[in-house]
Amino acid sequence: MHVAMPASLLMCLSGCQPQEADNPVENNSSSVPDDTPTPVARLNADDLVRVCKAGQAFTVGRSIEGMAASLSTDGLVRLSYTRDDGKHFDYDCMVRGDVIRTRMIDEGGPGTGPGAWSGRGSTTTFSALTPTSVHIKDVYFDGSVDEGTIEF
Protein backbone atom coordinates (compact mmCIF):
# COMPACT_ATOMS: atom_id res chain seq x y z
CA MET A 1 0.00 0.00 0.00
CA HIS A 2 1.36 3.41 -0.97
CA VAL A 3 0.38 6.49 1.03
CA ALA A 4 0.83 9.83 -0.68
CA MET A 5 2.47 12.47 1.49
CA PRO A 6 2.32 16.20 0.84
CA ALA A 7 5.58 17.59 -0.56
CA SER A 8 6.00 19.94 2.42
CA LEU A 9 5.90 16.98 4.83
CA LEU A 10 8.41 15.05 2.74
CA MET A 11 10.76 18.05 2.67
CA CYS A 12 10.51 18.43 6.43
CA LEU A 13 11.08 14.73 7.01
CA SER A 14 14.13 14.73 4.78
CA GLY A 15 15.55 18.10 5.85
CA CYS A 16 14.60 18.44 9.51
CA GLN A 17 17.11 17.29 12.04
CA PRO A 18 15.92 15.76 15.28
CA GLN A 19 16.40 17.80 18.41
CA GLU A 20 18.02 16.13 21.38
CA ALA A 21 15.73 16.74 24.35
CA ASP A 22 18.47 15.84 26.82
CA ASN A 23 21.10 17.93 25.06
CA PRO A 24 20.30 21.61 25.79
CA VAL A 25 21.94 24.34 23.80
CA GLU A 26 25.36 25.03 25.21
CA ASN A 27 25.49 28.24 27.23
CA ASN A 28 28.84 29.90 27.77
CA SER A 29 28.06 31.75 31.00
CA SER A 30 31.29 33.75 30.86
CA SER A 31 29.96 35.63 27.82
CA VAL A 32 26.48 36.30 29.28
CA PRO A 33 26.09 39.74 30.88
CA ASP A 34 24.85 39.84 34.50
CA ASP A 35 21.59 41.57 33.53
CA THR A 36 20.52 38.93 31.00
CA PRO A 37 16.98 37.69 31.82
CA THR A 38 16.79 34.21 33.30
CA PRO A 39 14.83 31.73 31.13
CA VAL A 40 11.39 31.17 32.66
CA ALA A 41 11.68 27.38 32.67
CA ARG A 42 14.94 27.34 34.64
CA LEU A 43 14.26 29.12 37.92
CA ASN A 44 16.64 28.19 40.68
CA ALA A 45 15.53 28.40 44.33
CA ASP A 46 16.72 31.99 44.79
CA ASP A 47 15.02 33.18 41.60
CA LEU A 48 11.79 31.39 42.55
CA VAL A 49 11.76 33.22 45.89
CA ARG A 50 12.52 36.56 44.17
CA VAL A 51 9.74 36.06 41.59
CA CYS A 52 7.20 35.17 44.30
CA LYS A 53 8.18 38.14 46.46
CA ALA A 54 8.04 40.51 43.48
CA GLY A 55 4.67 39.16 42.31
CA GLN A 56 3.08 39.46 45.75
CA ALA A 57 4.58 42.90 46.40
CA PHE A 58 3.25 44.13 43.06
CA THR A 59 -0.20 42.59 43.53
CA VAL A 60 -0.76 43.98 47.04
CA GLY A 61 0.94 47.29 46.31
CA ARG A 62 3.81 47.17 48.77
CA SER A 63 7.59 47.02 48.67
CA ILE A 64 9.49 43.78 49.08
CA GLU A 65 11.25 45.12 52.17
CA GLY A 66 9.82 43.48 55.25
CA MET A 67 8.44 40.54 53.25
CA ALA A 68 9.86 37.23 54.47
CA ALA A 69 10.05 34.22 52.15
CA SER A 70 11.09 30.61 52.53
CA LEU A 71 11.12 27.72 50.08
CA SER A 72 9.42 24.47 51.11
CA THR A 73 10.43 20.99 50.01
CA ASP A 74 7.36 20.77 47.75
CA GLY A 75 8.46 23.78 45.67
CA LEU A 76 6.09 26.31 47.22
CA VAL A 77 7.33 29.62 48.58
CA ARG A 78 5.81 30.78 51.89
CA LEU A 79 5.52 34.56 51.98
CA SER A 80 4.71 36.54 55.10
CA TYR A 81 4.51 40.21 55.97
CA THR A 82 2.78 42.62 58.31
CA ARG A 83 0.78 45.51 56.91
CA ASP A 84 1.21 49.05 58.20
CA ASP A 85 -1.96 48.60 60.29
CA GLY A 86 -0.36 45.63 62.11
CA LYS A 87 -2.34 42.87 60.36
CA HIS A 88 -0.17 39.83 59.52
CA PHE A 89 -0.53 37.89 56.26
CA ASP A 90 0.86 34.54 55.06
CA TYR A 91 0.66 33.27 51.49
CA ASP A 92 1.85 30.25 49.55
CA CYS A 93 3.24 30.98 46.10
CA MET A 94 3.92 28.73 43.12
CA VAL A 95 5.27 29.51 39.68
CA ARG A 96 4.26 27.50 36.61
CA GLY A 97 5.95 28.69 33.44
CA ASP A 98 5.68 32.46 33.68
CA VAL A 99 2.48 32.45 35.79
CA ILE A 100 2.63 33.34 39.49
CA ARG A 101 -0.17 31.98 41.70
CA THR A 102 -0.75 32.60 45.39
CA ARG A 103 -3.14 31.48 48.09
CA MET A 104 -3.72 33.10 51.44
CA ILE A 105 -3.17 31.03 54.56
CA ASP A 106 -5.96 31.26 57.17
CA GLU A 107 -8.07 33.41 54.86
CA GLY A 108 -11.22 32.28 56.68
CA GLY A 109 -9.75 33.00 60.11
CA PRO A 110 -7.04 31.55 62.38
CA GLY A 111 -6.45 27.84 61.85
CA THR A 112 -8.58 27.55 58.70
CA GLY A 113 -5.65 26.68 56.45
CA PRO A 114 -4.97 27.66 52.85
CA GLY A 115 -7.56 29.44 50.74
CA ALA A 116 -8.09 29.07 47.01
CA TRP A 117 -5.30 29.69 44.50
CA SER A 118 -5.34 33.07 42.76
CA GLY A 119 -6.17 33.36 39.10
CA ARG A 120 -9.94 33.71 39.12
CA GLY A 121 -9.98 37.50 38.64
CA SER A 122 -6.59 38.09 37.11
CA THR A 123 -3.49 36.36 35.86
CA THR A 124 -0.11 37.47 37.18
CA THR A 125 2.96 36.76 35.05
CA PHE A 126 6.61 37.71 35.21
CA SER A 127 9.27 38.43 32.62
CA ALA A 128 12.64 40.15 32.35
CA LEU A 129 14.07 38.52 35.47
CA THR A 130 17.49 40.05 36.14
CA PRO A 131 19.69 40.03 39.24
CA THR A 132 18.26 43.43 40.20
CA SER A 133 14.62 43.36 39.04
CA VAL A 134 11.55 41.40 37.91
CA HIS A 135 8.88 42.70 35.54
CA ILE A 136 5.35 41.80 36.70
CA LYS A 137 2.12 41.97 34.69
CA ASP A 138 -1.46 41.52 35.94
CA VAL A 139 -4.10 40.89 33.26
CA TYR A 140 -7.64 41.19 34.63
CA PHE A 141 -10.79 39.37 33.48
CA ASP A 142 -12.05 42.55 31.76
CA GLY A 143 -8.88 42.78 29.65
CA SER A 144 -7.28 45.63 31.58
CA VAL A 145 -3.59 45.38 32.38
CA ASP A 146 -1.39 46.62 35.20
CA GLU A 147 2.35 46.11 34.95
CA GLY A 148 5.57 47.33 36.45
CA THR A 149 9.08 46.40 37.47
CA ILE A 150 10.00 45.48 41.05
CA GLU A 151 13.56 46.41 41.95
CA PHE A 152 15.66 44.45 44.48
CSV table of C-alpha atoms in Angstrom, one decimal:
chain,number,residue,atom,x,y,z
A,1,MET,CA,0.0,0.0,0.0
A,2,HIS,CA,1.4,3.4,-1.0
A,3,VAL,CA,0.4,6.5,1.0
A,4,ALA,CA,0.8,9.8,-0.7
A,5,MET,CA,2.5,12.5,1.5
A,6,PRO,CA,2.3,16.2,0.8
A,7,ALA,CA,5.6,17.6,-0.6
A,8,SER,CA,6.0,19.9,2.4
A,9,LEU,CA,5.9,17.0,4.8
A,10,LEU,CA,8.4,15.0,2.7
A,11,MET,CA,10.8,18.1,2.7
A,12,CYS,CA,10.5,18.4,6.4
A,13,LEU,CA,11.1,14.7,7.0
A,14,SER,CA,14.1,14.7,4.8
A,15,GLY,CA,15.5,18.1,5.9
A,16,CYS,CA,14.6,18.4,9.5
A,17,GLN,CA,17.1,17.3,12.0
A,18,PRO,CA,15.9,15.8,15.3
A,19,GLN,CA,16.4,17.8,18.4
A,20,GLU,CA,18.0,16.1,21.4
A,21,ALA,CA,15.7,16.7,24.3
A,22,ASP,CA,18.5,15.8,26.8
A,23,ASN,CA,21.1,17.9,25.1
A,24,PRO,CA,20.3,21.6,25.8
A,25,VAL,CA,21.9,24.3,23.8
A,26,GLU,CA,25.4,25.0,25.2
A,27,ASN,CA,25.5,28.2,27.2
A,28,ASN,CA,28.8,29.9,27.8
A,29,SER,CA,28.1,31.8,31.0
A,30,SER,CA,31.3,33.7,30.9
A,31,SER,CA,30.0,35.6,27.8
A,32,VAL,CA,26.5,36.3,29.3
A,33,PRO,CA,26.1,39.7,30.9
A,34,ASP,CA,24.8,39.8,34.5
A,35,ASP,CA,21.6,41.6,33.5
A,36,THR,CA,20.5,38.9,31.0
A,37,PRO,CA,17.0,37.7,31.8
A,38,THR,CA,16.8,34.2,33.3
A,39,PRO,CA,14.8,31.7,31.1
A,40,VAL,CA,11.4,31.2,32.7
A,41,ALA,CA,11.7,27.4,32.7
A,42,ARG,CA,14.9,27.3,34.6
A,43,LEU,CA,14.3,29.1,37.9
A,44,ASN,CA,16.6,28.2,40.7
A,45,ALA,CA,15.5,28.4,44.3
A,46,ASP,CA,16.7,32.0,44.8
A,47,ASP,CA,15.0,33.2,41.6
A,48,LEU,CA,11.8,31.4,42.5
A,49,VAL,CA,11.8,33.2,45.9
A,50,ARG,CA,12.5,36.6,44.2
A,51,VAL,CA,9.7,36.1,41.6
A,52,CYS,CA,7.2,35.2,44.3
A,53,LYS,CA,8.2,38.1,46.5
A,54,ALA,CA,8.0,40.5,43.5
A,55,GLY,CA,4.7,39.2,42.3
A,56,GLN,CA,3.1,39.5,45.7
A,57,ALA,CA,4.6,42.9,46.4
A,58,PHE,CA,3.3,44.1,43.1
A,59,THR,CA,-0.2,42.6,43.5
A,60,VAL,CA,-0.8,44.0,47.0
A,61,GLY,CA,0.9,47.3,46.3
A,62,ARG,CA,3.8,47.2,48.8
A,63,SER,CA,7.6,47.0,48.7
A,64,ILE,CA,9.5,43.8,49.1
A,65,GLU,CA,11.3,45.1,52.2
A,66,GLY,CA,9.8,43.5,55.3
A,67,MET,CA,8.4,40.5,53.3
A,68,ALA,CA,9.9,37.2,54.5
A,69,ALA,CA,10.0,34.2,52.2
A,70,SER,CA,11.1,30.6,52.5
A,71,LEU,CA,11.1,27.7,50.1
A,72,SER,CA,9.4,24.5,51.1
A,73,THR,CA,10.4,21.0,50.0
A,74,ASP,CA,7.4,20.8,47.7
A,75,GLY,CA,8.5,23.8,45.7
A,76,LEU,CA,6.1,26.3,47.2
A,77,VAL,CA,7.3,29.6,48.6
A,78,ARG,CA,5.8,30.8,51.9
A,79,LEU,CA,5.5,34.6,52.0
A,80,SER,CA,4.7,36.5,55.1
A,81,TYR,CA,4.5,40.2,56.0
A,82,THR,CA,2.8,42.6,58.3
A,83,ARG,CA,0.8,45.5,56.9
A,84,ASP,CA,1.2,49.1,58.2
A,85,ASP,CA,-2.0,48.6,60.3
A,86,GLY,CA,-0.4,45.6,62.1
A,87,LYS,CA,-2.3,42.9,60.4
A,88,HIS,CA,-0.2,39.8,59.5
A,89,PHE,CA,-0.5,37.9,56.3
A,90,ASP,CA,0.9,34.5,55.1
A,91,TYR,CA,0.7,33.3,51.5
A,92,ASP,CA,1.9,30.2,49.6
A,93,CYS,CA,3.2,31.0,46.1
A,94,MET,CA,3.9,28.7,43.1
A,95,VAL,CA,5.3,29.5,39.7
A,96,ARG,CA,4.3,27.5,36.6
A,97,GLY,CA,5.9,28.7,33.4
A,98,ASP,CA,5.7,32.5,33.7
A,99,VAL,CA,2.5,32.4,35.8
A,100,ILE,CA,2.6,33.3,39.5
A,101,ARG,CA,-0.2,32.0,41.7
A,102,THR,CA,-0.7,32.6,45.4
A,103,ARG,CA,-3.1,31.5,48.1
A,104,MET,CA,-3.7,33.1,51.4
A,105,ILE,CA,-3.2,31.0,54.6
A,106,ASP,CA,-6.0,31.3,57.2
A,107,GLU,CA,-8.1,33.4,54.9
A,108,GLY,CA,-11.2,32.3,56.7
A,109,GLY,CA,-9.7,33.0,60.1
A,110,PRO,CA,-7.0,31.6,62.4
A,111,GLY,CA,-6.5,27.8,61.8
A,112,THR,CA,-8.6,27.5,58.7
A,113,GLY,CA,-5.6,26.7,56.4
A,114,PRO,CA,-5.0,27.7,52.9
A,115,GLY,CA,-7.6,29.4,50.7
A,116,ALA,CA,-8.1,29.1,47.0
A,117,TRP,CA,-5.3,29.7,44.5
A,118,SER,CA,-5.3,33.1,42.8
A,119,GLY,CA,-6.2,33.4,39.1
A,120,ARG,CA,-9.9,33.7,39.1
A,121,GLY,CA,-10.0,37.5,38.6
A,122,SER,CA,-6.6,38.1,37.1
A,123,THR,CA,-3.5,36.4,35.9
A,124,THR,CA,-0.1,37.5,37.2
A,125,THR,CA,3.0,36.8,35.1
A,126,PHE,CA,6.6,37.7,35.2
A,127,SER,CA,9.3,38.4,32.6
A,128,ALA,CA,12.6,40.1,32.3
A,129,LEU,CA,14.1,38.5,35.5
A,130,THR,CA,17.5,40.0,36.1
A,131,PRO,CA,19.7,40.0,39.2
A,132,THR,CA,18.3,43.4,40.2
A,133,SER,CA,14.6,43.4,39.0
A,134,VAL,CA,11.6,41.4,37.9
A,135,HIS,CA,8.9,42.7,35.5
A,136,ILE,CA,5.3,41.8,36.7
A,137,LYS,CA,2.1,42.0,34.7
A,138,ASP,CA,-1.5,41.5,35.9
A,139,VAL,CA,-4.1,40.9,33.3
A,140,TYR,CA,-7.6,41.2,34.6
A,141,PHE,CA,-10.8,39.4,33.5
A,142,ASP,CA,-12.0,42.6,31.8
A,143,GLY,CA,-8.9,42.8,29.7
A,144,SER,CA,-7.3,45.6,31.6
A,145,VAL,CA,-3.6,45.4,32.4
A,146,ASP,CA,-1.4,46.6,35.2
A,147,GLU,CA,2.3,46.1,34.9
A,148,GLY,CA,5.6,47.3,36.4
A,149,THR,CA,9.1,46.4,37.5
A,150,ILE,CA,10.0,45.5,41.0
A,151,GLU,CA,13.6,46.4,41.9
A,152,PHE,CA,15.7,44.4,44.5
